[in-house]
Short mmCIF file of C-alpha atoms in Angstrom, two decimals:
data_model
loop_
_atom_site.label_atom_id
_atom_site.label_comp_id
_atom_site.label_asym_id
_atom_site.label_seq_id
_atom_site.Cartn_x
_atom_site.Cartn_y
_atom_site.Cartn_z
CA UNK A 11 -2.84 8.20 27.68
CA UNK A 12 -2.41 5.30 30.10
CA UNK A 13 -0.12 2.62 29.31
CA UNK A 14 -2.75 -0.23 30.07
CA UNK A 15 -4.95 1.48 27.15
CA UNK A 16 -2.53 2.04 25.04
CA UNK A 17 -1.28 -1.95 25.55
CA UNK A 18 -4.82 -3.34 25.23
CA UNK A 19 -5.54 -1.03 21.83
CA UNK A 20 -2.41 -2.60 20.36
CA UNK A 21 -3.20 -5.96 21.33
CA UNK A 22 -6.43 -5.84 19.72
CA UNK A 23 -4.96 -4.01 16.80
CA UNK A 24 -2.42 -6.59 16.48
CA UNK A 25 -5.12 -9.34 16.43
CA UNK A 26 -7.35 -7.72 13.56
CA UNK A 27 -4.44 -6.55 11.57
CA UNK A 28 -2.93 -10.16 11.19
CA UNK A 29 -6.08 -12.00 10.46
CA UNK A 30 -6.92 -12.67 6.81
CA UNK A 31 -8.31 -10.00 5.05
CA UNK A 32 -8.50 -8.07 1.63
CA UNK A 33 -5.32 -6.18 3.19
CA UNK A 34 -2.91 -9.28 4.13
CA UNK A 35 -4.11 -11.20 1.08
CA UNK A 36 -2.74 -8.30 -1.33
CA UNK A 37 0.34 -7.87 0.20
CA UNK A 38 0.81 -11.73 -0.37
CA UNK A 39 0.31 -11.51 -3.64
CA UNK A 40 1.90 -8.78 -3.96
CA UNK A 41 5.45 -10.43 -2.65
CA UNK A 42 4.68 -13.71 -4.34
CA UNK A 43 3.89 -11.92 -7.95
CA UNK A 44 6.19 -9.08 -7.93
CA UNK A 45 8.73 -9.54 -4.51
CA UNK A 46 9.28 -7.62 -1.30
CA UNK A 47 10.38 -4.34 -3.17
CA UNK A 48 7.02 -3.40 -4.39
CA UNK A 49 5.29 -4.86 -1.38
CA UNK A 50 6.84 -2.13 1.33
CA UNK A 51 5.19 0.94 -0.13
CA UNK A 52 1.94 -0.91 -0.76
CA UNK A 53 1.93 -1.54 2.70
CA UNK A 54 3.01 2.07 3.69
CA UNK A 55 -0.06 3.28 1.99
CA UNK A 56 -2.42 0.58 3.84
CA UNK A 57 -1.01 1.71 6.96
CA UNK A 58 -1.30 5.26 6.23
CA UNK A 59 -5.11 4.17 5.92
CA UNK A 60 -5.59 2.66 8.67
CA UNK A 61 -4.13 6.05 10.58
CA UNK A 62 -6.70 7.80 8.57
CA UNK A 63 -9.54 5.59 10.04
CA UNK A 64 -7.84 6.14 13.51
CA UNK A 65 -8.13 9.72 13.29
CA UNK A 66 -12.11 9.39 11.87
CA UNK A 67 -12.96 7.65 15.10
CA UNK A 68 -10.70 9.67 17.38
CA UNK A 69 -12.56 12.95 16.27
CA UNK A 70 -16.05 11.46 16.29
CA UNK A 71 -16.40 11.50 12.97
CA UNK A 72 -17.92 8.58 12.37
CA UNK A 73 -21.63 10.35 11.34
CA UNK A 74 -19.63 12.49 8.91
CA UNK A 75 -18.09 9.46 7.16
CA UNK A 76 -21.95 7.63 6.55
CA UNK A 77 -23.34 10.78 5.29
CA UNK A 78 -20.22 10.98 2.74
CA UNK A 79 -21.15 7.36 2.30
CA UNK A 80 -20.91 7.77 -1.44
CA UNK A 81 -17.27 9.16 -1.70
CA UNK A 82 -16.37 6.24 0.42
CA UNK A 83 -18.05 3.97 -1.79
CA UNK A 84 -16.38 5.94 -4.63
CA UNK A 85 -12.93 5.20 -2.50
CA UNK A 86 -14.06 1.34 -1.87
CA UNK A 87 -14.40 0.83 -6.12
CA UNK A 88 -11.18 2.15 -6.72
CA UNK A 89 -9.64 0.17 -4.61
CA UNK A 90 -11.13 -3.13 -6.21
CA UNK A 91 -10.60 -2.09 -9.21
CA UNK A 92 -7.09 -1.12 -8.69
CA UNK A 93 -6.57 -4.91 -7.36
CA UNK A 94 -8.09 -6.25 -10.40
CA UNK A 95 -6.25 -4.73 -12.76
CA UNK A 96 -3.16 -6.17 -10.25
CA UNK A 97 -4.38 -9.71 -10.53
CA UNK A 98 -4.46 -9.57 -14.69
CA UNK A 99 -1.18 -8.48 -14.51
CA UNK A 100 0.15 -10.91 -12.46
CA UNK A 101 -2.02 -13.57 -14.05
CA UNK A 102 -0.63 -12.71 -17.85
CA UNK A 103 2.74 -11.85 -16.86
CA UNK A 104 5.38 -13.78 -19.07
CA UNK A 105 7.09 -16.70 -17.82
CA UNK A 106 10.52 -17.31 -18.49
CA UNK A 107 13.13 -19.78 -16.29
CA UNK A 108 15.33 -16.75 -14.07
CA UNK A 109 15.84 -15.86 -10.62
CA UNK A 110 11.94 -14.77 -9.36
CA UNK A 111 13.38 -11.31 -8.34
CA UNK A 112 14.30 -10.33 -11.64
CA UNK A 113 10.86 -10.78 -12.51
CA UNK A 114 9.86 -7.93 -10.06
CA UNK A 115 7.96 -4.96 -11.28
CA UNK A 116 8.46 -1.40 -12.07
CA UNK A 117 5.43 0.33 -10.69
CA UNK A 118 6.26 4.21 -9.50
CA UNK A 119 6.17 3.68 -5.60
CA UNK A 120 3.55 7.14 -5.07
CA UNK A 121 1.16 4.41 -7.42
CA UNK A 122 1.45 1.48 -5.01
CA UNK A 123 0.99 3.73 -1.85
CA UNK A 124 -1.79 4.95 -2.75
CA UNK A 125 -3.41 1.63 -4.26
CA UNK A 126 -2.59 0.58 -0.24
CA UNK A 127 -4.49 3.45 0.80
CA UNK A 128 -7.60 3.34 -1.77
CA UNK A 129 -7.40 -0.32 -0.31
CA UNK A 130 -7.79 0.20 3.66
CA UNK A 131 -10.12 3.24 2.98
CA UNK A 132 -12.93 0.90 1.02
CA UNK A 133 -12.32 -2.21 3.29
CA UNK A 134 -14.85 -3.47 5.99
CA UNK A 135 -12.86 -5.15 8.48
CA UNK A 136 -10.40 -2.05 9.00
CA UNK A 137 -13.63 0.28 8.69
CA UNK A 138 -15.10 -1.92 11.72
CA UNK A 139 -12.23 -2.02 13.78
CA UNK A 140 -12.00 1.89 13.86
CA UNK A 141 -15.53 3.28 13.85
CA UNK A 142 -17.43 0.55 15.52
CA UNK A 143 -14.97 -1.39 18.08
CA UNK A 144 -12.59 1.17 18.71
CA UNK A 145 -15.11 3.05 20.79
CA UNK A 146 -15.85 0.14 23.24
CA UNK A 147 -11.71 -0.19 23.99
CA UNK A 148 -10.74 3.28 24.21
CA UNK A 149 -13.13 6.29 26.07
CA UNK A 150 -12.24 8.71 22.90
CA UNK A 151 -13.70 11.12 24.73
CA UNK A 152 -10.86 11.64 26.89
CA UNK A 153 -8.22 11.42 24.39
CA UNK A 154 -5.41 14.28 24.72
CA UNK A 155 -3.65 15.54 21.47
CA UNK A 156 -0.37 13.64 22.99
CA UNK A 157 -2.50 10.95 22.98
CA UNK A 158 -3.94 10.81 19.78
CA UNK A 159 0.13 10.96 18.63
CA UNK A 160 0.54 8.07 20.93
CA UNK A 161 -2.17 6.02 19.31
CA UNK A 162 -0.66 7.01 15.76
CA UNK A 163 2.92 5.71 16.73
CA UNK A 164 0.85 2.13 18.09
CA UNK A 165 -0.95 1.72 15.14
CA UNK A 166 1.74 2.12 12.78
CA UNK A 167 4.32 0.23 14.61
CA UNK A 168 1.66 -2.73 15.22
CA UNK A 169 1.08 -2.59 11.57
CA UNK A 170 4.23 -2.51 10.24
CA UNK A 171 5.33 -5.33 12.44
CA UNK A 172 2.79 -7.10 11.12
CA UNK A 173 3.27 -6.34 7.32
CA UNK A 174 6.80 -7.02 7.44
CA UNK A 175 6.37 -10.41 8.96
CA UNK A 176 4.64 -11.20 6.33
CA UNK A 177 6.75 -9.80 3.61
CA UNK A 178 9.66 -11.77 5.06
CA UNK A 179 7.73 -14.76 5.04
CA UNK A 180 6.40 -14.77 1.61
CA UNK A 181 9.57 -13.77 0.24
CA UNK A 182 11.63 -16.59 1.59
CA UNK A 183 8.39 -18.79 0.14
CA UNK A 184 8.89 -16.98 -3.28
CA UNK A 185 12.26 -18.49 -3.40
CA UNK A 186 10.76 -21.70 -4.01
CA UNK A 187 9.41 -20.51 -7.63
CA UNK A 188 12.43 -20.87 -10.00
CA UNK A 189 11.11 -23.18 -12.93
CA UNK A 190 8.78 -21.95 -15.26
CA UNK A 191 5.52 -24.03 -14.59
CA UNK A 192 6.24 -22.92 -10.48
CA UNK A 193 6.28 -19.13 -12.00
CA UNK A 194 3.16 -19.43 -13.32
CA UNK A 195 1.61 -21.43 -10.95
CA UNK A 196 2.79 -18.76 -8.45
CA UNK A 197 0.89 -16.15 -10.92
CA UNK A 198 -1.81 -17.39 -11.12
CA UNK A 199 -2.42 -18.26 -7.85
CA UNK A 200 -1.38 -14.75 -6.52
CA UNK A 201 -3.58 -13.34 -9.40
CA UNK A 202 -6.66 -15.47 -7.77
CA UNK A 203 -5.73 -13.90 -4.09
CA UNK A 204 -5.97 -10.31 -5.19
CA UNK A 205 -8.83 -10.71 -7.53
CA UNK A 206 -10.77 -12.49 -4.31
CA UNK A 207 -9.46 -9.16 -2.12
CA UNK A 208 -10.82 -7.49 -5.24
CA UNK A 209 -13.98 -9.43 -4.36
CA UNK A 210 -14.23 -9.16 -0.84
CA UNK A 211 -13.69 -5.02 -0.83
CA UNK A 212 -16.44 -4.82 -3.61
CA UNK A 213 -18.89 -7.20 -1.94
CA UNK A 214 -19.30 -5.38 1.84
#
């Protein structure tokens, strides 16, 4: 596909994929409650969502997803759910005085990725982005299957630029927690950001 296409779906990629949303609030609280380690196949599986969104628009299958509105809603629970049941862990975790990485979690890595990807496939704003506004920057239309593999490799390299800036940054922040009161302050306030993602999924 053409280069200025490919630069202007990136851009706005970029733009929606670093503003606040159920997505970037979980992996905040996921690096603040439980460090980077867990936080990189979380993010995986968000990614892989959004690529599966990607591919829903790119095929024009945007009328198939509404009339399977109900597996999607199905998809959309789960995902809440899953982040609830993150935030009371995070929330009742003990709190002892060590180094905040030793306090990181044991969860398998298949389990987190696809918690990421139960996540992107039930929320709105990535949902929008690829069904609704993804039509009005790209003709889809015209799409070759090179294309479609250069769209992939944009969205996944936007989005993982974007993840891991964040990771870095909240696990320099996370630093900061060494005392007990600042570990569970740091709980509970990461518990609070992924039970509002929680929130936010469920409510649209």
């Amino acid at each position: 596909m053409e280069l200025a296409g490919l630069i202007l779906f990136s851009s706005a990629l970029f733009v929606a994929a670093a503003s606040p949303g159920p997505g970037i609030a979980a992996i905040v609280a996921r690096v603040l409650g439980r460090g980077s380690k867990e936080a990189i196949p979380f993010s995986i599986g968000i990614a892989l969502g959004d690529v599966v969104w990607l591919t829903f628009a790119d095929l024009g299958l945007a009328t198939l997803a509404q009339a399977f509105h109900e597996i999607f809603l199905v998809v959309k629970y789960a995902g809440a759910a899953y982040l609830l049941y993150l935030a009371y862990k995070i929330w009742t975790a003990p709190v002892v005085a060590r180094d905040v990485e030793a306090q990181a979690g044991t969860e398998h890595p298949a389990k987190l990725l696809l918690g990421g990807l139960a996540l992107t496939l039930g929320n709105p704003k990535t949902i929008v982005f690829y069904l609704a506004l993804l039509p009005t920057i790209l003709d889809l239309t015209r799409i070759t299957v090179l294309g479609y593999a250069e769209l992939v490799g944009a969205t996944l390299s936007v989005v993982g630029v974007v993840f891991a800036g964040y990771i870095v940054l909240d696990a320099r922040a996370r630093q900061l927690f060494a005392t007990p009161m600042a570990i569970r302050i740091l709980n509970r306030t990461t518990g609070a950001l992924l039970a509002g993602a929680a929130a936010a999924v469920a409510s649209r």
